[in-house]
Amino acid sequence: MRVFFVNQFALRPTDRGSLRHFFLARFLVENGYQAEVVTSDIHYNSRERLQWVSSSESHSGVMFRVIRGIGYKGQLSRLCNHLQCAIKAFFYLLRSVSSNDVVVGSSPQPFLAYSAYLAARVKRARFFYEVRDLWPQTLIDLGGLTRSHPLVRCMFFIERVLASKSEKIIVLMPLAEKYFAAIHGISSSKVVWIGQGVDCSAQVGRSVGRKPVGSYAEIVYAGSIGSANCISSLLEIAGELQGLAVPVHFSIYGEGPERAGLELKAAQLRLKNLDFMGALSRNSVLGKIAEADFAIALAHSSPLYQFGISFNKLFDYFLAARPVIFIGDVAKNPVAEARAGVVVSETSSKAVALAIKDFVAQSPEYLQDLGENGLRFLKANHDHKVTGQKLLDIISSR
């Protein structure tokens, strides 16, 4: 039996970013399965074209197959790229999948997941729907579109088909079963939560301790720089802290379409306590997180987050055992569940700045305990062997 993971933005272990599908596929290979990841050659975050020596590569027994697509910058060319990849993947899967195989269609964009379902149906293979993002609802809650918009209606149709026709729905948001029950009438027994998997055996350089008294506290953000990541709010918070003369410094690691505009805004605000550091390899950025005093994540105020979150950056923060500052109000917050930091649900930048001022003044022993709590939570719930076993259980259940 072969298991095909179809995700446009799945990455090889040599790439920079989340390795969810590599870890899942490798676990299956270690347990006697064959596994293949069907992906594209455009990085989801930087939008740069990734280099491939051929159309297929093997990494630790996992076969990666690349679907080459057009580059994109704007929304129209992005949509064209998504549709092109979906069509190419459909014909590749028709040639490759047999009735004994399993197809996991993932939805960082819904069209590719739909083409994976169609190919699986034609070949009479088993199909599992992995929900990375609640795309129609995301466009409504964060994108400002209405339910009557043609794109939203199209995505709701695709989501309804995939949810109803799949053998199981794999979700990353811990409360997503409520969404599928309310919107599509899907029984909670069909929905399986398999969170982000992390290699907890990775060696991460630990911080040697707090900086000398009188020095600043280093706060790291490591992740995408886009409209969904609230970096504009972070700049305003940094401005408030600068005005209060709180000795903190923010280092922002990552790339994204909003970076240039945010750097201009930081210059206009005359921020001396914040720098954009660019993107680094995962091992390098983990080292930077571990060397910092704190790590920070932010979330919009949105009804979308009533179903929980799956922020990759949080798992990197936990792995580096850093106390986390989380700004936002989300259900089943991992930082709160792990007791790994402080959750600030205030909306004004001044109130958030005051909360950060109080938090960074906590004792080193207390902050170290928070970091260790996050690491323990990660090992218990998100080690890649834990998530891999969950997937293996549902695949082998028939």
Short mmCIF file of N, CA and C in Angstrom, two decimals, residues 107-197:
data_model
loop_
_atom_site.label_atom_id
_atom_site.label_comp_id
_atom_site.label_asym_id
_atom_site.label_seq_id
_atom_site.Cartn_x
_atom_site.Cartn_y
_atom_site.Cartn_z
N SER A 107 -5.48 20.84 2.39
CA SER A 107 -6.10 22.08 1.91
C SER A 107 -5.42 23.37 2.34
N PRO A 108 -4.11 23.54 2.08
CA PRO A 108 -3.62 24.90 2.18
C PRO A 108 -4.26 25.76 1.09
N GLN A 109 -4.71 25.08 0.03
CA GLN A 109 -5.62 25.67 -0.94
C GLN A 109 -6.56 24.54 -1.37
N PRO A 110 -7.85 24.80 -1.56
CA PRO A 110 -8.85 23.73 -1.69
C PRO A 110 -8.89 23.04 -3.04
N PHE A 111 -8.41 23.70 -4.10
CA PHE A 111 -8.55 23.11 -5.44
C PHE A 111 -7.70 21.85 -5.59
N LEU A 112 -6.51 21.86 -5.00
CA LEU A 112 -5.64 20.69 -5.09
C LEU A 112 -6.22 19.52 -4.29
N ALA A 113 -6.79 19.81 -3.13
CA ALA A 113 -7.43 18.75 -2.35
C ALA A 113 -8.60 18.15 -3.13
N TYR A 114 -9.33 18.99 -3.84
CA TYR A 114 -10.47 18.50 -4.64
C TYR A 114 -9.98 17.63 -5.80
N SER A 115 -8.92 18.02 -6.47
CA SER A 115 -8.40 17.19 -7.57
C SER A 115 -7.86 15.87 -7.04
N ALA A 116 -7.29 15.88 -5.82
CA ALA A 116 -6.83 14.63 -5.20
C ALA A 116 -8.01 13.71 -4.93
N TYR A 117 -9.12 14.29 -4.46
CA TYR A 117 -10.33 13.50 -4.23
C TYR A 117 -10.85 12.90 -5.54
N LEU A 118 -10.90 13.70 -6.59
CA LEU A 118 -11.42 13.21 -7.87
C LEU A 118 -10.56 12.07 -8.41
N ALA A 119 -9.23 12.22 -8.31
CA ALA A 119 -8.35 11.16 -8.77
C ALA A 119 -8.53 9.89 -7.95
N ALA A 120 -8.65 10.04 -6.63
CA ALA A 120 -8.88 8.87 -5.77
C ALA A 120 -10.20 8.19 -6.11
N ARG A 121 -11.20 8.97 -6.40
CA ARG A 121 -12.51 8.39 -6.74
C ARG A 121 -12.45 7.62 -8.05
N VAL A 122 -11.79 8.19 -9.04
CA VAL A 122 -11.66 7.51 -10.33
C VAL A 122 -10.91 6.19 -10.16
N LYS A 123 -9.86 6.20 -9.36
CA LYS A 123 -9.03 5.00 -9.17
C LYS A 123 -9.52 4.10 -8.04
N ARG A 124 -10.64 4.46 -7.42
CA ARG A 124 -11.24 3.69 -6.32
C ARG A 124 -10.28 3.50 -5.14
N ALA A 125 -9.52 4.53 -4.88
CA ALA A 125 -8.60 4.53 -3.74
C ALA A 125 -9.28 5.17 -2.54
N ARG A 126 -8.78 4.91 -1.35
CA ARG A 126 -9.30 5.53 -0.15
C ARG A 126 -8.85 6.99 -0.11
N PHE A 127 -9.75 7.87 0.39
CA PHE A 127 -9.43 9.29 0.42
C PHE A 127 -9.67 9.86 1.81
N PHE A 128 -8.68 10.62 2.29
CA PHE A 128 -8.77 11.34 3.56
C PHE A 128 -8.58 12.82 3.28
N TYR A 129 -9.41 13.64 3.90
CA TYR A 129 -9.38 15.09 3.70
C TYR A 129 -8.68 15.73 4.88
N GLU A 130 -7.53 16.37 4.63
CA GLU A 130 -6.81 17.07 5.69
C GLU A 130 -7.09 18.56 5.60
N VAL A 131 -7.61 19.11 6.68
CA VAL A 131 -7.99 20.52 6.71
C VAL A 131 -6.89 21.34 7.36
N ARG A 132 -6.15 22.04 6.53
CA ARG A 132 -5.12 22.94 7.02
C ARG A 132 -5.73 24.29 7.40
N ASP A 133 -6.62 24.77 6.55
CA ASP A 133 -7.28 26.05 6.77
C ASP A 133 -8.75 25.92 6.42
N LEU A 134 -9.60 26.58 7.20
CA LEU A 134 -11.03 26.62 6.89
C LEU A 134 -11.23 27.71 5.83
N TRP A 135 -10.90 27.34 4.58
CA TRP A 135 -10.75 28.37 3.56
C TRP A 135 -11.98 29.25 3.34
N PRO A 136 -13.14 28.70 3.17
CA PRO A 136 -14.26 29.64 2.95
C PRO A 136 -14.46 30.58 4.13
N GLN A 137 -14.39 30.04 5.35
CA GLN A 137 -14.61 30.86 6.53
C GLN A 137 -13.48 31.86 6.74
N THR A 138 -12.26 31.48 6.35
CA THR A 138 -11.13 32.39 6.45
C THR A 138 -11.33 33.61 5.55
N LEU A 139 -11.83 33.36 4.33
CA LEU A 139 -12.07 34.47 3.41
C LEU A 139 -13.14 35.42 3.94
N ILE A 140 -14.08 34.88 4.69
CA ILE A 140 -15.15 35.71 5.25
C ILE A 140 -14.65 36.47 6.48
N ASP A 141 -14.03 35.74 7.42
CA ASP A 141 -13.66 36.34 8.70
C ASP A 141 -12.41 37.22 8.62
N LEU A 142 -11.45 36.82 7.79
CA LEU A 142 -10.20 37.58 7.70
C LEU A 142 -10.05 38.32 6.38
N GLY A 143 -10.71 37.81 5.33
CA GLY A 143 -10.56 38.42 4.02
C GLY A 143 -11.62 39.43 3.67
N GLY A 144 -12.68 39.51 4.47
CA GLY A 144 -13.71 40.51 4.24
C GLY A 144 -14.70 40.21 3.14
N LEU A 145 -14.69 38.97 2.61
CA LEU A 145 -15.66 38.61 1.58
C LEU A 145 -16.97 38.17 2.22
N THR A 146 -18.04 38.16 1.42
CA THR A 146 -19.35 37.72 1.90
C THR A 146 -19.63 36.30 1.43
N ARG A 147 -20.63 35.68 2.07
CA ARG A 147 -20.98 34.31 1.68
C ARG A 147 -21.50 34.23 0.24
N SER A 148 -21.98 35.34 -0.29
CA SER A 148 -22.51 35.32 -1.65
C SER A 148 -21.43 35.51 -2.71
N HIS A 149 -20.21 35.80 -2.30
CA HIS A 149 -19.12 35.99 -3.27
C HIS A 149 -18.90 34.69 -4.04
N PRO A 150 -18.70 34.75 -5.35
CA PRO A 150 -18.55 33.52 -6.15
C PRO A 150 -17.42 32.60 -5.68
N LEU A 151 -16.29 33.19 -5.28
CA LEU A 151 -15.17 32.37 -4.82
C LEU A 151 -15.52 31.65 -3.52
N VAL A 152 -16.20 32.35 -2.61
CA VAL A 152 -16.61 31.75 -1.34
C VAL A 152 -17.61 30.62 -1.60
N ARG A 153 -18.57 30.85 -2.46
CA ARG A 153 -19.56 29.82 -2.78
C ARG A 153 -18.90 28.60 -3.39
N CYS A 154 -17.92 28.83 -4.27
CA CYS A 154 -17.19 27.72 -4.88
C CYS A 154 -16.44 26.91 -3.83
N MET A 155 -15.79 27.60 -2.89
CA MET A 155 -15.01 26.91 -1.87
C MET A 155 -15.90 26.18 -0.88
N PHE A 156 -17.07 26.74 -0.57
CA PHE A 156 -18.00 26.03 0.30
C PHE A 156 -18.47 24.73 -0.37
N PHE A 157 -18.70 24.79 -1.66
CA PHE A 157 -19.10 23.58 -2.39
C PHE A 157 -18.00 22.52 -2.32
N ILE A 158 -16.76 22.95 -2.59
CA ILE A 158 -15.64 22.00 -2.54
C ILE A 158 -15.49 21.42 -1.14
N GLU A 159 -15.57 22.26 -0.13
CA GLU A 159 -15.42 21.79 1.25
C GLU A 159 -16.52 20.80 1.62
N ARG A 160 -17.75 21.07 1.18
CA ARG A 160 -18.86 20.18 1.50
C ARG A 160 -18.66 18.81 0.86
N VAL A 161 -18.21 18.80 -0.38
CA VAL A 161 -17.96 17.53 -1.08
C VAL A 161 -16.85 16.75 -0.39
N LEU A 162 -15.74 17.42 -0.12
CA LEU A 162 -14.60 16.73 0.50
C LEU A 162 -14.95 16.22 1.89
N ALA A 163 -15.68 17.01 2.66
CA ALA A 163 -16.04 16.60 4.02
C ALA A 163 -16.99 15.41 4.00
N SER A 164 -17.93 15.40 3.07
CA SER A 164 -18.94 14.33 3.06
C SER A 164 -18.42 13.05 2.41
N LYS A 165 -17.52 13.17 1.45
CA LYS A 165 -17.07 12.00 0.69
C LYS A 165 -15.81 11.36 1.25
N SER A 166 -15.08 12.05 2.09
CA SER A 166 -13.84 11.47 2.62
C SER A 166 -14.14 10.40 3.65
N GLU A 167 -13.18 9.50 3.81
CA GLU A 167 -13.32 8.46 4.84
C GLU A 167 -13.20 9.07 6.24
N LYS A 168 -12.25 9.97 6.42
CA LYS A 168 -12.08 10.72 7.66
C LYS A 168 -11.65 12.14 7.31
N ILE A 169 -11.94 13.07 8.20
CA ILE A 169 -11.47 14.44 8.06
C ILE A 169 -10.39 14.66 9.11
N ILE A 170 -9.19 14.93 8.66
CA ILE A 170 -8.06 15.18 9.55
C ILE A 170 -7.93 16.69 9.74
N VAL A 171 -7.96 17.14 10.97
CA VAL A 171 -7.91 18.58 11.24
C VAL A 171 -6.72 18.92 12.11
N LEU A 172 -6.22 20.15 11.95
CA LEU A 172 -5.16 20.66 12.80
C LEU A 172 -5.68 21.55 13.91
N MET A 173 -6.87 22.17 13.71
CA MET A 173 -7.48 22.99 14.76
C MET A 173 -8.23 22.06 15.70
N PRO A 174 -7.97 22.10 16.98
CA PRO A 174 -8.49 21.09 17.90
C PRO A 174 -10.00 21.05 18.05
N LEU A 175 -10.70 22.15 17.72
CA LEU A 175 -12.15 22.19 17.86
C LEU A 175 -12.86 22.29 16.51
N ALA A 176 -12.17 21.91 15.44
CA ALA A 176 -12.74 22.03 14.09
C ALA A 176 -13.95 21.13 13.89
N GLU A 177 -14.10 20.10 14.71
CA GLU A 177 -15.28 19.24 14.58
C GLU A 177 -16.57 20.04 14.77
N LYS A 178 -16.51 21.09 15.60
CA LYS A 178 -17.70 21.94 15.80
C LYS A 178 -18.06 22.69 14.52
N TYR A 179 -17.05 23.09 13.79
CA TYR A 179 -17.29 23.79 12.52
C TYR A 179 -17.99 22.87 11.53
N PHE A 180 -17.47 21.66 11.37
CA PHE A 180 -18.04 20.74 10.38
C PHE A 180 -19.44 20.27 10.78
N ALA A 181 -19.68 20.18 12.08
CA ALA A 181 -21.02 19.83 12.54
C ALA A 181 -22.01 20.95 12.25
N ALA A 182 -21.60 22.19 12.52
CA ALA A 182 -22.50 23.33 12.35
C ALA A 182 -22.73 23.69 10.89
N ILE A 183 -21.69 23.64 10.07
CA ILE A 183 -21.78 24.11 8.69
C ILE A 183 -22.23 23.00 7.74
N HIS A 184 -21.76 21.78 7.98
CA HIS A 184 -22.00 20.70 7.01
C HIS A 184 -22.74 19.50 7.60
N GLY A 185 -23.08 19.56 8.89
CA GLY A 185 -23.80 18.46 9.50
C GLY A 185 -23.01 17.17 9.60
N ILE A 186 -21.69 17.28 9.74
CA ILE A 186 -20.80 16.12 9.80
C ILE A 186 -20.68 15.65 11.25
N SER A 187 -20.81 14.35 11.46
CA SER A 187 -20.67 13.79 12.80
C SER A 187 -19.25 13.96 13.32
N SER A 188 -19.13 14.25 14.61
CA SER A 188 -17.81 14.44 15.21
C SER A 188 -16.96 13.17 15.14
N SER A 189 -17.60 12.01 15.01
CA SER A 189 -16.85 10.76 14.93
C SER A 189 -16.04 10.65 13.64
N LYS A 190 -16.38 11.46 12.66
CA LYS A 190 -15.66 11.42 11.39
C LYS A 190 -14.44 12.33 11.40
N VAL A 191 -14.36 13.21 12.38
CA VAL A 191 -13.29 14.20 12.43
C VAL A 191 -12.21 13.74 13.41
N VAL A 192 -10.96 13.76 12.95
CA VAL A 192 -9.84 13.31 13.76
C VAL A 192 -8.82 14.44 13.87
N TRP A 193 -8.50 14.82 15.10
CA TRP A 193 -7.49 15.85 15.30
C TRP A 193 -6.11 15.21 15.30
N ILE A 194 -5.27 15.63 14.36
CA ILE A 194 -3.85 15.24 14.34
C ILE A 194 -3.06 16.53 14.24
N GLY A 195 -2.55 16.98 15.36
CA GLY A 195 -1.87 18.27 15.41
C GLY A 195 -0.56 18.26 14.66
N GLN A 196 0.06 19.43 14.64
CA GLN A 196 1.35 19.57 13.99
C GLN A 196 2.37 18.68 14.67
N GLY A 197 3.18 17.97 13.87
CA GLY A 197 4.20 17.10 14.42
C GLY A 197 5.57 17.76 14.41
#
